[in-house]
Amino acid sequence: MSKVLVIKAHPFNGDKSRTIKTLDTFLETYQAKNPDDEIESLDLFATNFPELDGSMMAAWGQLANGTAFTDLPADVQKVMGQFNDALAQFKAADKLVIANPMWNLSIPAQLKSWIDAITVVGETFRYTATGHVALLPEKPFVHIQAAGGKYEGQDLGTQYVQAALEYLGAKRFAKIGVEGMDHFPDQADQIVAAAQEEAKTVASKF
Ligand SMILES: Cc1cc2nc3c(=O)[nH]c(=O)nc-3n(C[C@H](O)[C@H](O)[C@H](O)COP(=O)(O)O)c2cc1C
């Protein structure tokens, strides 16, 4: 039995979002094929996933200097707790599915914040004299991203998500792009349908 972690980086559901529509198709197929697997979702918008800011960085310094977690201000404990929970959840997962729209040539800020939460020296990577070492075994991940234009993997979001996850030892299994609906609105339905078919194929092999 595998534990699959789904990172939902979109504020809408499949009725409004082509990213999430494709994700839903992926998960339906995956669950049907792997009924015993546990699928856990983290909805970055619904949970108001926090960003790395000055108070959190200052608190890291305090913890390193011996301050107890419970002596940190309550609001800092809350956001740091979300970061810590995300890290533990990521480490415990056997496989990952990340779904986000392209926004302004990049990923939503909340997804960047989640990547900040899981990229922790000593936990998911470490530094050595000869460079960095990824600490996680090869966790396969699937990246689903919708974009208004066509990029075919040559966009910053796709390349960043792959680089950031592989930095920690994860390994991209597939990228499913739902691309071109805004540039070719008359083809939008076919583009989404084709992405859903691709999602079924990838899910049945994942
Ligand atoms: C705030 C915002 C920024 C966007 N920026 C881009 C962009 O830089 N390039 C692009 O091709 N499409 C861009 N789009 C279009 C979306 O990527 C496209 O509509 C995609 O389908 C969004 O995913 P969704 O259908 O899951 O919401 C943007 C859309 C929004 C709302």
PDB file of C-alpha atoms and ligand atoms in Angstrom:
ATOM      1  CA  MET A   1       0.000   0.000   0.000  1.00  0.00           C
ATOM      2  CA  SER A   2       1.383   3.404  -0.959  1.00  0.00           C
ATOM      3  CA  LYS A   3       0.676   6.783   0.533  1.00  0.00           C
ATOM      4  CA  VAL A   4      -0.011   9.374  -2.156  1.00  0.00           C
ATOM      5  CA  LEU A   5       0.193  13.049  -1.274  1.00  0.00           C
ATOM      6  CA  VAL A   6      -1.764  15.448  -3.490  1.00  0.00           C
ATOM      7  CA  ILE A   7      -0.765  19.114  -3.404  1.00  0.00           C
ATOM      8  CA  LYS A   8      -3.689  21.182  -4.643  1.00  0.00           C
ATOM      9  CA  ALA A   9      -2.391  24.647  -5.525  1.00  0.00           C
ATOM     10  CA  HIS A  10      -5.534  26.156  -6.960  1.00  0.00           C
ATOM     11  CA  PRO A  11      -8.324  28.096  -5.222  1.00  0.00           C
ATOM     12  CA  PHE A  12     -11.085  26.517  -7.344  1.00  0.00           C
ATOM     13  CA  ASN A  13     -12.442  23.049  -7.948  1.00  0.00           C
ATOM     14  CA  GLY A  14     -12.838  21.066 -11.144  1.00  0.00           C
ATOM     15  CA  ASP A  15     -16.028  22.878 -12.190  1.00  0.00           C
ATOM     16  CA  LYS A  16     -14.021  26.084 -12.758  1.00  0.00           C
ATOM     17  CA  SER A  17     -10.407  24.945 -13.010  1.00  0.00           C
ATOM     18  CA  ARG A  18      -8.956  22.924 -15.862  1.00  0.00           C
ATOM     19  CA  THR A  19      -5.996  22.010 -13.661  1.00  0.00           C
ATOM     20  CA  ILE A  20      -8.265  20.476 -11.048  1.00  0.00           C
ATOM     21  CA  LYS A  21     -10.563  18.858 -13.618  1.00  0.00           C
ATOM     22  CA  THR A  22      -7.493  17.034 -14.936  1.00  0.00           C
ATOM     23  CA  LEU A  23      -6.349  16.245 -11.398  1.00  0.00           C
ATOM     24  CA  ASP A  24      -9.768  14.782 -10.558  1.00  0.00           C
ATOM     25  CA  THR A  25      -9.607  12.503 -13.605  1.00  0.00           C
ATOM     26  CA  PHE A  26      -6.098  11.441 -12.623  1.00  0.00           C
ATOM     27  CA  LEU A  27      -7.183  10.597  -9.080  1.00  0.00           C
ATOM     28  CA  GLU A  28     -10.308   8.707 -10.168  1.00  0.00           C
ATOM     29  CA  THR A  29      -8.217   6.469 -12.400  1.00  0.00           C
ATOM     30  CA  TYR A  30      -5.457   6.090  -9.823  1.00  0.00           C
ATOM     31  CA  GLN A  31      -7.864   5.188  -7.024  1.00  0.00           C
ATOM     32  CA  ALA A  32      -9.712   2.662  -9.205  1.00  0.00           C
ATOM     33  CA  LYS A  33      -6.408   0.976 -10.057  1.00  0.00           C
ATOM     34  CA  ASN A  34      -4.965   1.157  -6.544  1.00  0.00           C
ATOM     35  CA  PRO A  35      -7.946   0.835  -4.184  1.00  0.00           C
ATOM     36  CA  ASP A  36      -5.763   0.092  -1.160  1.00  0.00           C
ATOM     37  CA  ASP A  37      -3.567   3.153  -1.511  1.00  0.00           C
ATOM     38  CA  GLU A  38      -4.091   6.055   0.831  1.00  0.00           C
ATOM     39  CA  ILE A  39      -4.609   9.402  -0.884  1.00  0.00           C
ATOM     40  CA  GLU A  40      -4.078  12.456   1.278  1.00  0.00           C
ATOM     41  CA  SER A  41      -4.637  15.998  -0.039  1.00  0.00           C
ATOM     42  CA  LEU A  42      -3.208  19.297   1.089  1.00  0.00           C
ATOM     43  CA  ASP A  43      -5.251  22.203  -0.245  1.00  0.00           C
ATOM     44  CA  LEU A  44      -2.865  25.152  -0.063  1.00  0.00           C
ATOM     45  CA  PHE A  45      -5.580  27.784  -0.566  1.00  0.00           C
ATOM     46  CA  ALA A  46      -8.232  26.304   1.738  1.00  0.00           C
ATOM     47  CA  THR A  47      -5.655  25.981   4.524  1.00  0.00           C
ATOM     48  CA  ASN A  48      -4.188  29.479   3.971  1.00  0.00           C
ATOM     49  CA  PHE A  49      -0.740  27.971   3.683  1.00  0.00           C
ATOM     50  CA  PRO A  50       1.663  30.547   5.213  1.00  0.00           C
ATOM     51  CA  GLU A  51       4.645  32.128   3.571  1.00  0.00           C
ATOM     52  CA  LEU A  52       8.155  32.268   4.898  1.00  0.00           C
ATOM     53  CA  ASP A  53       8.472  35.724   6.468  1.00  0.00           C
ATOM     54  CA  GLY A  54      10.570  37.646   8.948  1.00  0.00           C
ATOM     55  CA  SER A  55       8.730  36.365  12.023  1.00  0.00           C
ATOM     56  CA  MET A  56       9.237  32.739  10.997  1.00  0.00           C
ATOM     57  CA  MET A  57      12.891  33.272  10.172  1.00  0.00           C
ATOM     58  CA  ALA A  58      13.421  35.075  13.474  1.00  0.00           C
ATOM     59  CA  ALA A  59      11.708  32.194  15.297  1.00  0.00           C
ATOM     60  CA  TRP A  60      14.037  29.673  13.620  1.00  0.00           C
ATOM     61  CA  GLY A  61      16.929  31.679  15.071  1.00  0.00           C
ATOM     62  CA  GLN A  62      15.319  31.651  18.528  1.00  0.00           C
ATOM     63  CA  LEU A  63      14.755  27.884  18.374  1.00  0.00           C
ATOM     64  CA  ALA A  64      18.393  27.356  17.328  1.00  0.00           C
ATOM     65  CA  ASN A  65      19.415  29.399  20.369  1.00  0.00           C
ATOM     66  CA  GLY A  66      17.433  27.217  22.752  1.00  0.00           C
ATOM     67  CA  THR A  67      14.008  28.880  22.965  1.00  0.00           C
ATOM     68  CA  ALA A  68      11.261  26.275  23.445  1.00  0.00           C
ATOM     69  CA  PHE A  69       8.694  26.022  20.644  1.00  0.00           C
ATOM     70  CA  THR A  70       5.938  26.637  23.197  1.00  0.00           C
ATOM     71  CA  ASP A  71       7.565  29.921  24.219  1.00  0.00           C
ATOM     72  CA  LEU A  72       7.213  31.351  20.710  1.00  0.00           C
ATOM     73  CA  PRO A  73       4.274  33.733  20.100  1.00  0.00           C
ATOM     74  CA  ALA A  74       1.039  31.811  19.449  1.00  0.00           C
ATOM     75  CA  ASP A  75       0.684  33.109  15.879  1.00  0.00           C
ATOM     76  CA  VAL A  76       4.246  32.049  15.047  1.00  0.00           C
ATOM     77  CA  GLN A  77       3.625  28.595  16.567  1.00  0.00           C
ATOM     78  CA  LYS A  78       0.581  28.261  14.325  1.00  0.00           C
ATOM     79  CA  VAL A  79       2.329  29.048  11.028  1.00  0.00           C
ATOM     80  CA  MET A  80       5.437  27.130  12.009  1.00  0.00           C
ATOM     81  CA  GLY A  81       3.199  24.184  12.882  1.00  0.00           C
ATOM     82  CA  GLN A  82       1.768  24.290   9.343  1.00  0.00           C
ATOM     83  CA  PHE A  83       5.296  24.295   7.917  1.00  0.00           C
ATOM     84  CA  ASN A  84       6.367  21.414  10.166  1.00  0.00           C
ATOM     85  CA  ASP A  85       3.240  19.382   9.367  1.00  0.00           C
ATOM     86  CA  ALA A  86       3.814  19.887   5.629  1.00  0.00           C
ATOM     87  CA  LEU A  87       7.393  18.682   5.953  1.00  0.00           C
ATOM     88  CA  ALA A  88       6.358  15.562   7.889  1.00  0.00           C
ATOM     89  CA  GLN A  89       3.552  14.847   5.426  1.00  0.00           C
ATOM     90  CA  PHE A  90       5.944  15.189   2.487  1.00  0.00           C
ATOM     91  CA  LYS A  91       8.529  12.914   4.087  1.00  0.00           C
ATOM     92  CA  ALA A  92       5.909  10.256   4.845  1.00  0.00           C
ATOM     93  CA  ALA A  93       4.516  10.171   1.294  1.00  0.00           C
ATOM     94  CA  ASP A  94       5.586   7.467  -1.151  1.00  0.00           C
ATOM     95  CA  LYS A  95       4.339   9.350  -4.213  1.00  0.00           C
ATOM     96  CA  LEU A  96       3.295  12.922  -4.966  1.00  0.00           C
ATOM     97  CA  VAL A  97       0.895  14.675  -7.282  1.00  0.00           C
ATOM     98  CA  ILE A  98       1.229  18.440  -7.649  1.00  0.00           C
ATOM     99  CA  ALA A  99      -1.455  20.432  -9.447  1.00  0.00           C
ATOM    100  CA  ASN A 100      -1.268  24.162 -10.173  1.00  0.00           C
ATOM    101  CA  PRO A 101      -2.229  26.716 -12.806  1.00  0.00           C
ATOM    102  CA  MET A 102       0.370  28.876 -14.548  1.00  0.00           C
ATOM    103  CA  TRP A 103       0.069  32.372 -13.186  1.00  0.00           C
ATOM    104  CA  ASN A 104       2.182  35.106 -14.746  1.00  0.00           C
ATOM    105  CA  LEU A 105       4.775  32.744 -16.158  1.00  0.00           C
ATOM    106  CA  SER A 106       5.181  31.010 -12.817  1.00  0.00           C
ATOM    107  CA  ILE A 107       3.445  29.010 -10.092  1.00  0.00           C
ATOM    108  CA  PRO A 108       1.038  30.356  -7.431  1.00  0.00           C
ATOM    109  CA  ALA A 109       2.899  31.838  -4.451  1.00  0.00           C
ATOM    110  CA  GLN A 110       1.283  29.274  -2.155  1.00  0.00           C
ATOM    111  CA  LEU A 111       3.031  26.440  -4.017  1.00  0.00           C
ATOM    112  CA  LYS A 112       6.349  28.235  -3.658  1.00  0.00           C
ATOM    113  CA  SER A 113       5.622  28.511   0.084  1.00  0.00           C
ATOM    114  CA  TRP A 114       4.949  24.768   0.295  1.00  0.00           C
ATOM    115  CA  ILE A 115       8.270  24.109  -1.445  1.00  0.00           C
ATOM    116  CA  ASP A 116       9.921  26.418   1.121  1.00  0.00           C
ATOM    117  CA  ALA A 117       8.351  24.308   3.878  1.00  0.00           C
ATOM    118  CA  ILE A 118       9.696  20.997   2.573  1.00  0.00           C
ATOM    119  CA  THR A 119      13.172  22.264   1.641  1.00  0.00           C
ATOM    120  CA  VAL A 120      14.844  21.987   5.011  1.00  0.00           C
ATOM    121  CA  VAL A 121      18.536  21.400   5.564  1.00  0.00           C
ATOM    122  CA  GLY A 122      19.129  18.276   7.639  1.00  0.00           C
ATOM    123  CA  GLU A 123      15.620  16.987   6.871  1.00  0.00           C
ATOM    124  CA  THR A 124      15.319  16.735   3.099  1.00  0.00           C
ATOM    125  CA  PHE A 125      18.807  17.723   1.940  1.00  0.00           C
ATOM    126  CA  ARG A 126      22.187  18.521   3.403  1.00  0.00           C
ATOM    127  CA  TYR A 127      25.241  20.473   2.402  1.00  0.00           C
ATOM    128  CA  THR A 128      28.624  18.793   1.944  1.00  0.00           C
ATOM    129  CA  ALA A 129      32.032  20.069   0.908  1.00  0.00           C
ATOM    130  CA  THR A 130      31.337  18.800  -2.569  1.00  0.00           C
ATOM    131  CA  GLY A 131      27.829  20.141  -2.962  1.00  0.00           C
ATOM    132  CA  HIS A 132      24.330  19.382  -1.769  1.00  0.00           C
ATOM    133  CA  VAL A 133      22.996  15.868  -1.116  1.00  0.00           C
ATOM    134  CA  ALA A 134      19.316  14.974  -1.457  1.00  0.00           C
ATOM    135  CA  LEU A 135      18.119  13.018   1.556  1.00  0.00           C
ATOM    136  CA  LEU A 136      14.955  11.395   0.247  1.00  0.00           C
ATOM    137  CA  PRO A 137      14.827   8.215  -1.723  1.00  0.00           C
ATOM    138  CA  GLU A 138      13.392   8.563  -5.188  1.00  0.00           C
ATOM    139  CA  LYS A 139       9.790   9.612  -4.509  1.00  0.00           C
ATOM    140  CA  PRO A 140       8.062   9.716  -7.888  1.00  0.00           C
ATOM    141  CA  PHE A 141       5.889  12.729  -8.616  1.00  0.00           C
ATOM    142  CA  VAL A 142       3.434  13.804 -11.273  1.00  0.00           C
ATOM    143  CA  HIS A 143       3.067  17.495 -12.082  1.00  0.00           C
ATOM    144  CA  ILE A 144      -0.204  18.742 -13.573  1.00  0.00           C
ATOM    145  CA  GLN A 145      -0.260  22.343 -14.791  1.00  0.00           C
ATOM    146  CA  ALA A 146      -2.751  24.268 -16.920  1.00  0.00           C
ATOM    147  CA  ALA A 147      -1.642  27.313 -18.908  1.00  0.00           C
ATOM    148  CA  GLY A 148      -3.381  29.634 -21.316  1.00  0.00           C
ATOM    149  CA  GLY A 149      -0.524  29.363 -23.829  1.00  0.00           C
ATOM    150  CA  LYS A 150       1.569  26.456 -25.075  1.00  0.00           C
ATOM    151  CA  TYR A 151       4.950  25.923 -23.419  1.00  0.00           C
ATOM    152  CA  GLU A 152       5.628  22.168 -23.754  1.00  0.00           C
ATOM    153  CA  GLY A 153       7.793  22.067 -20.652  1.00  0.00           C
ATOM    154  CA  GLN A 154       9.894  25.120 -21.542  1.00  0.00           C
ATOM    155  CA  ASP A 155       8.287  27.339 -18.881  1.00  0.00           C
ATOM    156  CA  LEU A 156       9.689  28.473 -15.564  1.00  0.00           C
ATOM    157  CA  GLY A 157       6.988  26.817 -13.448  1.00  0.00           C
ATOM    158  CA  THR A 158       7.486  23.353 -14.934  1.00  0.00           C
ATOM    159  CA  GLN A 159      11.244  23.609 -14.726  1.00  0.00           C
ATOM    160  CA  TYR A 160      11.229  25.068 -11.216  1.00  0.00           C
ATOM    161  CA  VAL A 161       8.883  22.422  -9.777  1.00  0.00           C
ATOM    162  CA  GLN A 162      11.020  19.673 -11.290  1.00  0.00           C
ATOM    163  CA  ALA A 163      14.307  21.203 -10.097  1.00  0.00           C
ATOM    164  CA  ALA A 164      13.008  21.983  -6.593  1.00  0.00           C
ATOM    165  CA  LEU A 165      11.609  18.481  -6.015  1.00  0.00           C
ATOM    166  CA  GLU A 166      14.567  16.681  -7.575  1.00  0.00           C
ATOM    167  CA  TYR A 167      16.855  18.766  -5.330  1.00  0.00           C
ATOM    168  CA  LEU A 168      15.365  16.768  -2.451  1.00  0.00           C
ATOM    169  CA  GLY A 169      15.624  13.388  -4.160  1.00  0.00           C
ATOM    170  CA  ALA A 170      12.143  13.122  -5.658  1.00  0.00           C
ATOM    171  CA  LYS A 171      11.960  12.079  -9.287  1.00  0.00           C
ATOM    172  CA  ARG A 172       9.527  13.405 -11.872  1.00  0.00           C
ATOM    173  CA  PHE A 173       7.431  10.572 -13.273  1.00  0.00           C
ATOM    174  CA  ALA A 174       5.391  12.699 -15.662  1.00  0.00           C
ATOM    175  CA  LYS A 175       4.281  16.216 -16.435  1.00  0.00           C
ATOM    176  CA  ILE A 176       0.733  16.633 -17.696  1.00  0.00           C
ATOM    177  CA  GLY A 177       0.283  19.985 -19.388  1.00  0.00           C
ATOM    178  CA  VAL A 178      -3.188  21.350 -20.123  1.00  0.00           C
ATOM    179  CA  GLU A 179      -2.072  24.043 -22.503  1.00  0.00           C
ATOM    180  CA  GLY A 180      -3.264  26.556 -25.047  1.00  0.00           C
ATOM    181  CA  MET A 181      -6.934  27.050 -24.103  1.00  0.00           C
ATOM    182  CA  ASP A 182      -6.666  30.850 -23.950  1.00  0.00           C
ATOM    183  CA  HIS A 183      -4.709  31.171 -27.179  1.00  0.00           C
ATOM    184  CA  PHE A 184      -6.976  28.726 -29.016  1.00  0.00           C
ATOM    185  CA  PRO A 185     -10.358  29.085 -27.275  1.00  0.00           C
ATOM    186  CA  ASP A 186     -12.175  27.197 -30.032  1.00  0.00           C
ATOM    187  CA  GLN A 187     -10.031  24.149 -29.183  1.00  0.00           C
ATOM    188  CA  ALA A 188     -10.336  24.488 -25.393  1.00  0.00           C
ATOM    189  CA  ASP A 189     -12.687  21.536 -24.880  1.00  0.00           C
ATOM    190  CA  GLN A 190     -10.529  19.203 -26.987  1.00  0.00           C
ATOM    191  CA  ILE A 191      -7.360  20.330 -25.192  1.00  0.00           C
ATOM    192  CA  VAL A 192      -8.855  19.590 -21.782  1.00  0.00           C
ATOM    193  CA  ALA A 193     -10.299  16.262 -22.964  1.00  0.00           C
ATOM    194  CA  ALA A 194      -6.887  15.248 -24.350  1.00  0.00           C
ATOM    195  CA  ALA A 195      -5.222  16.182 -21.046  1.00  0.00           C
ATOM    196  CA  GLN A 196      -7.789  14.082 -19.178  1.00  0.00           C
ATOM    197  CA  GLU A 197      -6.981  11.108 -21.436  1.00  0.00           C
ATOM    198  CA  GLU A 198      -3.278  11.641 -20.751  1.00  0.00           C
ATOM    199  CA  ALA A 199      -4.065  11.829 -17.024  1.00  0.00           C
ATOM    200  CA  LYS A 200      -5.806   8.428 -17.228  1.00  0.00           C
ATOM    201  CA  THR A 201      -2.819   6.890 -19.018  1.00  0.00           C
ATOM    202  CA  VAL A 202      -0.285   8.322 -16.574  1.00  0.00           C
ATOM    203  CA  ALA A 203      -2.410   7.405 -13.538  1.00  0.00           C
ATOM    204  CA  SER A 204      -2.727   3.810 -14.660  1.00  0.00           C
ATOM    205  CA  LYS A 205       1.081   3.489 -14.734  1.00  0.00           C
ATOM    206  CA  PHE A 206       1.957   5.613 -11.683  1.00  0.00           C
TER     207      PHE A 206
HETATM  208  C1  LIG B   1      -3.549  35.573 -12.676  1.00  0.00           C
HETATM  209  C2  LIG B   1      -3.366  34.774 -13.931  1.00  0.00           C
HETATM  210  C3  LIG B   1      -2.164  34.799 -14.590  1.00  0.00           C
HETATM  211  C4  LIG B   1      -1.991  34.053 -15.753  1.00  0.00           C
HETATM  212  N1  LIG B   1      -0.781  34.049 -16.372  1.00  0.00           N
HETATM  213  C5  LIG B   1      -0.586  33.297 -17.475  1.00  0.00           C
HETATM  214  C6  LIG B   1       0.678  33.261 -18.130  1.00  0.00           C
HETATM  215  O1  LIG B   1       1.641  33.889 -17.723  1.00  0.00           O
HETATM  216  N2  LIG B   1       0.811  32.481 -19.225  1.00  0.00           N
HETATM  217  C7  LIG B   1      -0.222  31.739 -19.708  1.00  0.00           C
HETATM  218  O2  LIG B   1      -0.027  31.042 -20.696  1.00  0.00           O
HETATM  219  N3  LIG B   1      -1.437  31.747 -19.101  1.00  0.00           N
HETATM  220  C8  LIG B   1      -1.633  32.509 -18.009  1.00  0.00           C
HETATM  221  N4  LIG B   1      -2.850  32.515 -17.387  1.00  0.00           N
HETATM  222  C9  LIG B   1      -3.914  31.658 -17.916  1.00  0.00           C
HETATM  223  C10 LIG B   1      -4.023  30.387 -17.123  1.00  0.00           C
HETATM  224  O3  LIG B   1      -2.778  29.727 -16.976  1.00  0.00           O
HETATM  225  C11 LIG B   1      -4.995  29.431 -17.791  1.00  0.00           C
HETATM  226  O4  LIG B   1      -6.265  30.051 -17.868  1.00  0.00           O
HETATM  227  C12 LIG B   1      -5.110  28.104 -17.065  1.00  0.00           C
HETATM  228  O5  LIG B   1      -6.133  27.341 -17.652  1.00  0.00           O
HETATM  229  C13 LIG B   1      -5.376  28.320 -15.607  1.00  0.00           C
HETATM  230  O6  LIG B   1      -5.640  27.107 -14.972  1.00  0.00           O
HETATM  231  P1  LIG B   1      -7.116  26.738 -14.481  1.00  0.00           P
HETATM  232  O7  LIG B   1      -7.958  26.533 -15.708  1.00  0.00           O
HETATM  233  O8  LIG B   1      -6.907  25.523 -13.669  1.00  0.00           O
HETATM  234  O9  LIG B   1      -7.604  27.911 -13.660  1.00  0.00           O
HETATM  235  C14 LIG B   1      -3.043  33.263 -16.245  1.00  0.00           C
HETATM  236  C15 LIG B   1      -4.275  33.275 -15.573  1.00  0.00           C
HETATM  237  C16 LIG B   1      -4.433  34.004 -14.419  1.00  0.00           C
HETATM  238  C17 LIG B   1      -5.754  33.973 -13.692  1.00  0.00           C
END
